[in-house]
mmCIF file of C-alpha atoms and ligand atoms in Angstrom:
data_model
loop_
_atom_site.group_PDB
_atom_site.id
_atom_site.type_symbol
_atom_site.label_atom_id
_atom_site.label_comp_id
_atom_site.label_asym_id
_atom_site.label_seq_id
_atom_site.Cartn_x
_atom_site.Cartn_y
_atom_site.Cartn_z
ATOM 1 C CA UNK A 1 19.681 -25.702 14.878
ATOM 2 C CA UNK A 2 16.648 -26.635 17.245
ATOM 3 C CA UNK A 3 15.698 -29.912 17.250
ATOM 4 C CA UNK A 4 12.883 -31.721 15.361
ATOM 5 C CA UNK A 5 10.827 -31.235 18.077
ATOM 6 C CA UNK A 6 11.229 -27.804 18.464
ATOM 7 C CA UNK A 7 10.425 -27.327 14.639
ATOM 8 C CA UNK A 8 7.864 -29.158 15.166
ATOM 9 C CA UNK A 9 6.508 -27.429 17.565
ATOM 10 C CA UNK A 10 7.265 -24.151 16.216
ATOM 11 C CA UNK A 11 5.946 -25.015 12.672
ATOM 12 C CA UNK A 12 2.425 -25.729 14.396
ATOM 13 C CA UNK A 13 2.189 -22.850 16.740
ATOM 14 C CA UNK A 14 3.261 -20.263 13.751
ATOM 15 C CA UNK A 15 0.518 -22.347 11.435
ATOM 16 C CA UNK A 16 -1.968 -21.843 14.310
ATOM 17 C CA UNK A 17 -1.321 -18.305 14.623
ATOM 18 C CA UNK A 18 -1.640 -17.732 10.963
ATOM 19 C CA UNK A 19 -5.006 -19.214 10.464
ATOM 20 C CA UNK A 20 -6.183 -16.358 12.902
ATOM 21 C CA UNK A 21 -4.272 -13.658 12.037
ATOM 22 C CA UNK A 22 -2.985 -13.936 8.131
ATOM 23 C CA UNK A 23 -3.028 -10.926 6.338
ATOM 24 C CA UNK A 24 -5.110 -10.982 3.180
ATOM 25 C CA UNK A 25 -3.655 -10.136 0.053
ATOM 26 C CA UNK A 26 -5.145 -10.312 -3.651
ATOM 27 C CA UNK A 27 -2.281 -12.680 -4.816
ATOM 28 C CA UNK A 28 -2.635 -15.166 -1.952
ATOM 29 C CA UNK A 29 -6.050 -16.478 -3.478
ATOM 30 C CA UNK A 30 -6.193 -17.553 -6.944
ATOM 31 C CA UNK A 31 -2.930 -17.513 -8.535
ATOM 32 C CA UNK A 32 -3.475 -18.525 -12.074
ATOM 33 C CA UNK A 33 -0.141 -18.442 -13.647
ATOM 34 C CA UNK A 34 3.406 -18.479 -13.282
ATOM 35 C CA UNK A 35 3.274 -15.357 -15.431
ATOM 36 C CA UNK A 36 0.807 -13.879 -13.031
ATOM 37 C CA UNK A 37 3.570 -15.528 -9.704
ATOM 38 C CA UNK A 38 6.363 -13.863 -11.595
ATOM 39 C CA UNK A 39 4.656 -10.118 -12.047
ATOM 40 C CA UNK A 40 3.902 -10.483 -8.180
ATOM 41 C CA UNK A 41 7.256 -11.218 -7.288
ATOM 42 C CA UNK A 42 8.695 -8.556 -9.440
ATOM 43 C CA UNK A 43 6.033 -6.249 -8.144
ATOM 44 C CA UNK A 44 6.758 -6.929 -4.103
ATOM 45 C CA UNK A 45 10.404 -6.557 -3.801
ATOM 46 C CA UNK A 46 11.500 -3.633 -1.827
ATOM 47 C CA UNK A 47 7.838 -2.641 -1.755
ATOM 48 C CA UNK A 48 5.433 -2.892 1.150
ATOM 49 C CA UNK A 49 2.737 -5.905 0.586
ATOM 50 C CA UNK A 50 -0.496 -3.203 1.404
ATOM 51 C CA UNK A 51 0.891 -0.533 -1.535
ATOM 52 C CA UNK A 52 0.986 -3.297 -3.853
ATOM 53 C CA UNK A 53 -2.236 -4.569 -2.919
ATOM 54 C CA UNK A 54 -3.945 -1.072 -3.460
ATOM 55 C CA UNK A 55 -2.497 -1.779 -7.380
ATOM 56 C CA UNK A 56 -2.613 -5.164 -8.015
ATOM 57 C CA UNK A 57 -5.712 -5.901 -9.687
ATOM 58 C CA UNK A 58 -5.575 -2.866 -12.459
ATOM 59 C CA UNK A 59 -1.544 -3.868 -12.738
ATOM 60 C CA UNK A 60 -2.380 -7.347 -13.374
ATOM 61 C CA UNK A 61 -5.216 -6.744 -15.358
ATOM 62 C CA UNK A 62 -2.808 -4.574 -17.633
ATOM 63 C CA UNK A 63 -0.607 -6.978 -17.773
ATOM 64 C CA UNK A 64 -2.746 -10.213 -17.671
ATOM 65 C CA UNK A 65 -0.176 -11.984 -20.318
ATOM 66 C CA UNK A 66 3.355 -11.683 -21.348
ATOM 67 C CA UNK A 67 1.905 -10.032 -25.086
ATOM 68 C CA UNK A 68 -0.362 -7.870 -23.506
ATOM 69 C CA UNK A 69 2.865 -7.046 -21.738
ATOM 70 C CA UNK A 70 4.861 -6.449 -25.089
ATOM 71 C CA UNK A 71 1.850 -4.510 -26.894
ATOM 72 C CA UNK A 72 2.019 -1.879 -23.740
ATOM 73 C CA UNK A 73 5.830 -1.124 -24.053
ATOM 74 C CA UNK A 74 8.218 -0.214 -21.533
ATOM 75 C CA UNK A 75 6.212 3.740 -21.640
ATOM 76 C CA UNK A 76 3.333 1.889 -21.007
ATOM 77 C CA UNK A 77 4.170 -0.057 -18.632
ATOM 78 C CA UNK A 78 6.339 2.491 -16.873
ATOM 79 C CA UNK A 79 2.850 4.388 -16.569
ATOM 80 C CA UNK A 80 0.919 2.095 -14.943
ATOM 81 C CA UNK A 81 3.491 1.135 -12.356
ATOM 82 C CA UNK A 82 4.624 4.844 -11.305
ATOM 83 C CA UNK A 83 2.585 4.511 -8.177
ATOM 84 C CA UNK A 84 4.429 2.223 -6.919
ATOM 85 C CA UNK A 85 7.731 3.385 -7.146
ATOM 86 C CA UNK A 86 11.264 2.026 -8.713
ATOM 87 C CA UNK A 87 8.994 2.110 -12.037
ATOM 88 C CA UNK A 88 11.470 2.651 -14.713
ATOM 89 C CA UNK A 89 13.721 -0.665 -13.422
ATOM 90 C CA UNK A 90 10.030 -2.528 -12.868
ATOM 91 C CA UNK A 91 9.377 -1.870 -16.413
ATOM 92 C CA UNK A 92 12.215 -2.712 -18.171
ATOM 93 C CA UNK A 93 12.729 -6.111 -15.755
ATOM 94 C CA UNK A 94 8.446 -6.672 -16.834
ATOM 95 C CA UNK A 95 9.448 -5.957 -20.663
ATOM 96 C CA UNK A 96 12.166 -7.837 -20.460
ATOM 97 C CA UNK A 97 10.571 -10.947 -18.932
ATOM 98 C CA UNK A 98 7.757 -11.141 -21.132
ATOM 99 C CA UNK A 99 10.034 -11.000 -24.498
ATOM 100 C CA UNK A 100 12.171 -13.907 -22.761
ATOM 101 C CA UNK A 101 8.842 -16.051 -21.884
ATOM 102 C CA UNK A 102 8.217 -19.636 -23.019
ATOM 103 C CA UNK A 103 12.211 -19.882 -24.124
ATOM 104 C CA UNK A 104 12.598 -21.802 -21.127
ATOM 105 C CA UNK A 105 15.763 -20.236 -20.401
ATOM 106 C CA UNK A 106 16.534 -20.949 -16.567
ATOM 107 C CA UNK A 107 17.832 -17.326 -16.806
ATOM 108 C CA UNK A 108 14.781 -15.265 -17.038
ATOM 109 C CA UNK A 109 15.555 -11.392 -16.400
ATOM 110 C CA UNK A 110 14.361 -9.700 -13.374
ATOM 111 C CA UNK A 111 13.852 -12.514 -11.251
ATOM 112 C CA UNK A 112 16.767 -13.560 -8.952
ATOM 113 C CA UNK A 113 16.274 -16.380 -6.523
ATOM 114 C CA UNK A 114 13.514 -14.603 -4.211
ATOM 115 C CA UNK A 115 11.576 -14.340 -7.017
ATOM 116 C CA UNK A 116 11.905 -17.778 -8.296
ATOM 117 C CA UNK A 117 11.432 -19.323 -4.614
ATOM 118 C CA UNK A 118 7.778 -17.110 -4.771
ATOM 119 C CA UNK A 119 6.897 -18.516 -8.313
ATOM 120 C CA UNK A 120 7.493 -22.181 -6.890
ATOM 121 C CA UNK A 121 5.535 -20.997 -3.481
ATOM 122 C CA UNK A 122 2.762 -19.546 -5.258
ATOM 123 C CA UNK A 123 1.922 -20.428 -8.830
ATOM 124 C CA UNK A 124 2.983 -24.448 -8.196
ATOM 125 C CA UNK A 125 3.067 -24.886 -4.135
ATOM 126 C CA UNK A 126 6.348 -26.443 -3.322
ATOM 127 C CA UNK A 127 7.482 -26.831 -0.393
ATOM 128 C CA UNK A 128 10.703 -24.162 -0.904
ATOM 129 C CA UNK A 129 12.508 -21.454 1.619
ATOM 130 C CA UNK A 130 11.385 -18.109 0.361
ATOM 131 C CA UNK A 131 14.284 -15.541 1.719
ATOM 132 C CA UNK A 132 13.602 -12.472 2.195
ATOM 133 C CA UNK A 133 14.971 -9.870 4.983
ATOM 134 C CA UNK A 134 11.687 -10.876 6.830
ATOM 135 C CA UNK A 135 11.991 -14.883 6.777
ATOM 136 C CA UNK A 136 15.562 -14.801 7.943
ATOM 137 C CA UNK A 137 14.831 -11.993 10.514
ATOM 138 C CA UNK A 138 12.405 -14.699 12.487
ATOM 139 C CA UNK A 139 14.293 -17.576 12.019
ATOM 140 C CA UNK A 140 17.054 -16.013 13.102
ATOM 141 C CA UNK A 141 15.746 -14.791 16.036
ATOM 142 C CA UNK A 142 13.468 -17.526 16.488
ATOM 143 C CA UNK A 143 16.265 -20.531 16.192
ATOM 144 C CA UNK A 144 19.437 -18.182 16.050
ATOM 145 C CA UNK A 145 19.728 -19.886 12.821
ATOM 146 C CA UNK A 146 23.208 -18.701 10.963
ATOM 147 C CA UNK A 147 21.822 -20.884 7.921
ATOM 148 C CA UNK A 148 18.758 -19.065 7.099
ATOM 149 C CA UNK A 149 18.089 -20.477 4.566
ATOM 150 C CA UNK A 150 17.942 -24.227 5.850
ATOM 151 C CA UNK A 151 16.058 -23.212 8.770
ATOM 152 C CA UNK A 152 13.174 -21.711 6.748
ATOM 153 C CA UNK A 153 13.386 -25.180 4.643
ATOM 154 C CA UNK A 154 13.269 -27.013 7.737
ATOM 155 C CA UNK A 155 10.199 -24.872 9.321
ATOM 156 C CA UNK A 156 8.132 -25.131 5.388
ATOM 157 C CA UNK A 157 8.834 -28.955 5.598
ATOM 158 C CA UNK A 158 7.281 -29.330 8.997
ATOM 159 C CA UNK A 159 4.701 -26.898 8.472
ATOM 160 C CA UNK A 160 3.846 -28.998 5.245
ATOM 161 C CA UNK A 161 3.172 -26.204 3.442
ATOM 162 C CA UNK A 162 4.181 -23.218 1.514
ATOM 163 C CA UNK A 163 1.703 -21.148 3.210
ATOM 164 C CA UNK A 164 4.814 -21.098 6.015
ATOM 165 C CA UNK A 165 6.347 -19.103 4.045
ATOM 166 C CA UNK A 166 3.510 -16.643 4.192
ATOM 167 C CA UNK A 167 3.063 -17.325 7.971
ATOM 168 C CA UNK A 168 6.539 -16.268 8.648
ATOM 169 C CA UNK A 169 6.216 -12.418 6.335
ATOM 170 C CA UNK A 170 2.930 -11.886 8.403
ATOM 171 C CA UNK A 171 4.398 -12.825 11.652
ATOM 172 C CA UNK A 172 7.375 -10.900 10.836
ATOM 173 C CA UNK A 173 5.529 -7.745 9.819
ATOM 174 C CA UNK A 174 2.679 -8.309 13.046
ATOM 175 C CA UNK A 175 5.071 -9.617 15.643
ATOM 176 C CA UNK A 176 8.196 -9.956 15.296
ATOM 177 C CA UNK A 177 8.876 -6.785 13.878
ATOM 178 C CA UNK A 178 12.429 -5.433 13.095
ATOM 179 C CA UNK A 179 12.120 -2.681 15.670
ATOM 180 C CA UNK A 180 10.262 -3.127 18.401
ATOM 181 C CA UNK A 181 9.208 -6.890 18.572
ATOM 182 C CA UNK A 182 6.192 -7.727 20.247
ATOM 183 C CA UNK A 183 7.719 -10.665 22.539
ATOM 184 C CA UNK A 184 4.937 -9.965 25.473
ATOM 185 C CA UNK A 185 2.591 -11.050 22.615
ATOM 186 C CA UNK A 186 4.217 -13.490 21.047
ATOM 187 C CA UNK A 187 3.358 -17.291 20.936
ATOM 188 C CA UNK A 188 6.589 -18.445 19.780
ATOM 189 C CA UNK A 189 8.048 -16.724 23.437
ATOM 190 C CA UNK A 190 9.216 -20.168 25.086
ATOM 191 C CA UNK A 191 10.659 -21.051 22.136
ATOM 192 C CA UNK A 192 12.472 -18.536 20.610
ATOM 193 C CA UNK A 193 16.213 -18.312 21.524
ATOM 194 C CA UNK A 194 16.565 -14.023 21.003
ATOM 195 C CA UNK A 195 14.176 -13.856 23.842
ATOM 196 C CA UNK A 196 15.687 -16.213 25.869
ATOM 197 C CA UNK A 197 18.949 -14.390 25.393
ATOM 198 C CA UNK A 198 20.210 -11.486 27.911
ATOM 199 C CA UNK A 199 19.816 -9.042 25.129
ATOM 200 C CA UNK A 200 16.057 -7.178 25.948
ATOM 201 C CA UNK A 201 14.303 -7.780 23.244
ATOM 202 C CA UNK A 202 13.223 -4.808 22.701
ATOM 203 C CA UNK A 203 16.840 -3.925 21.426
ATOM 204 C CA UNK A 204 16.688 -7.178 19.092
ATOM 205 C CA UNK A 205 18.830 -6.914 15.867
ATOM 206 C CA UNK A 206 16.892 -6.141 12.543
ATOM 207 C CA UNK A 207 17.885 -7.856 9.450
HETATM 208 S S1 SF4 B 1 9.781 -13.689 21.328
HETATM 209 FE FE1 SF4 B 1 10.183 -11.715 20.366
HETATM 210 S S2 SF4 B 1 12.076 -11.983 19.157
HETATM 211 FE FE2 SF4 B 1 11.238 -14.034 19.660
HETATM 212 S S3 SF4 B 1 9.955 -14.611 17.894
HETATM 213 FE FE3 SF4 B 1 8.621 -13.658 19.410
HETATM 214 S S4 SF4 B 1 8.553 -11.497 18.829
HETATM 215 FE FE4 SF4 B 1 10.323 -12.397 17.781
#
């Protein structure tokens, strides 16, 4: 693991980079709810962020509450997600979620611990790791982490933010990309331990 220094470091350079270049989504500004945190999450996995973002605001203003969740059914629901794919799981997981809302049960269906880690990102801004095959891909690269899941910690913490989380799924889909990485580009170059390797980087391993 790099030292605090180095996290440091890196933490400020991927902020700085961020600021300029972030990608701007519907659910980065304005989160209202944990309800709202949870659809997102539910929403984004194994989906690209810019097909979700073409949906989002007639999705979510479908689905605005757990009851006005209920009152469309799983058909209904089903309906409105078909353009974005894996529909019939989405809508059961959806259903599902907003019949098990406000129990307080820590084991809410359809969200695993990505999901979770977004709802704590998003809806209440704590300072957690959000993994997902984009995260680790950086840090991995970045610090040759094998604990992915610390080293994302450890970059959030020094970024002092959540919004690192964010900064590393932009950088990861702008930059460092799982084929093809843009290392010429790249200002995390001097300190990033896959391009200091023999291994071209152009060959770097995806995740
Ligand atoms: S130098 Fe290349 S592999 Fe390293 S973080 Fe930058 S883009 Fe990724």
């Amino acid at each position: 693991m790099a030292s605090g220094d180095a996290l440091s470091e890196l933490a400020r350079r991927l902020m700085e980079w961020y600021s300029a270049n972030r990608r701007e989504f519907p659910w980065r500004v304005g989160m209202s709810s944990e309800w709202q945190a949870a659809l997102t999450a539910i929403l984004l996995r194994k989906t690209r962020a810019e097909t979700v973002a073409k949906h989002y605001r007639e999705i979510l203003s479908a689905l605005e509450t757990p009851e006005r969740a209920l009152s469309l059914g799983v058909e209904g629901i089903e309906r409105l997600l078909r353009p974005l794919g894996l529909h019939r799981t989405r809508a059961r997981q959806i259903h599902a979620l907003a019949r098990a809302w406000g129990s307080g049960s820590p084991e809410l269906p359809g969200l695993g611990p990505y999901a979770r880690a977004l709802i704590e990102c998003l809806a209440r801004r704590r300072l957690v790791p959000v993994l997902d095959v984009n995260t680790v891909r950086v840090v991995k690269r970045v610090l040759g982490a094998e604990n992915a899941e610390e080293a994302v910690r450890r970059v959030v913490e020094r970024a002092g933010t959540c919004e690192a989380n964010l900064a590393l799924m932009d950088f990861a889909a702008l930059v460092c990309r799982a084929r093809r990485p843009r290392c010429g580009a790249c200002p995390l170059r001097d300190l990033c331990v896959q391009a200091a390797s023999s291994e071209p980087p152009s060959r770097a391993q995806s995740v």
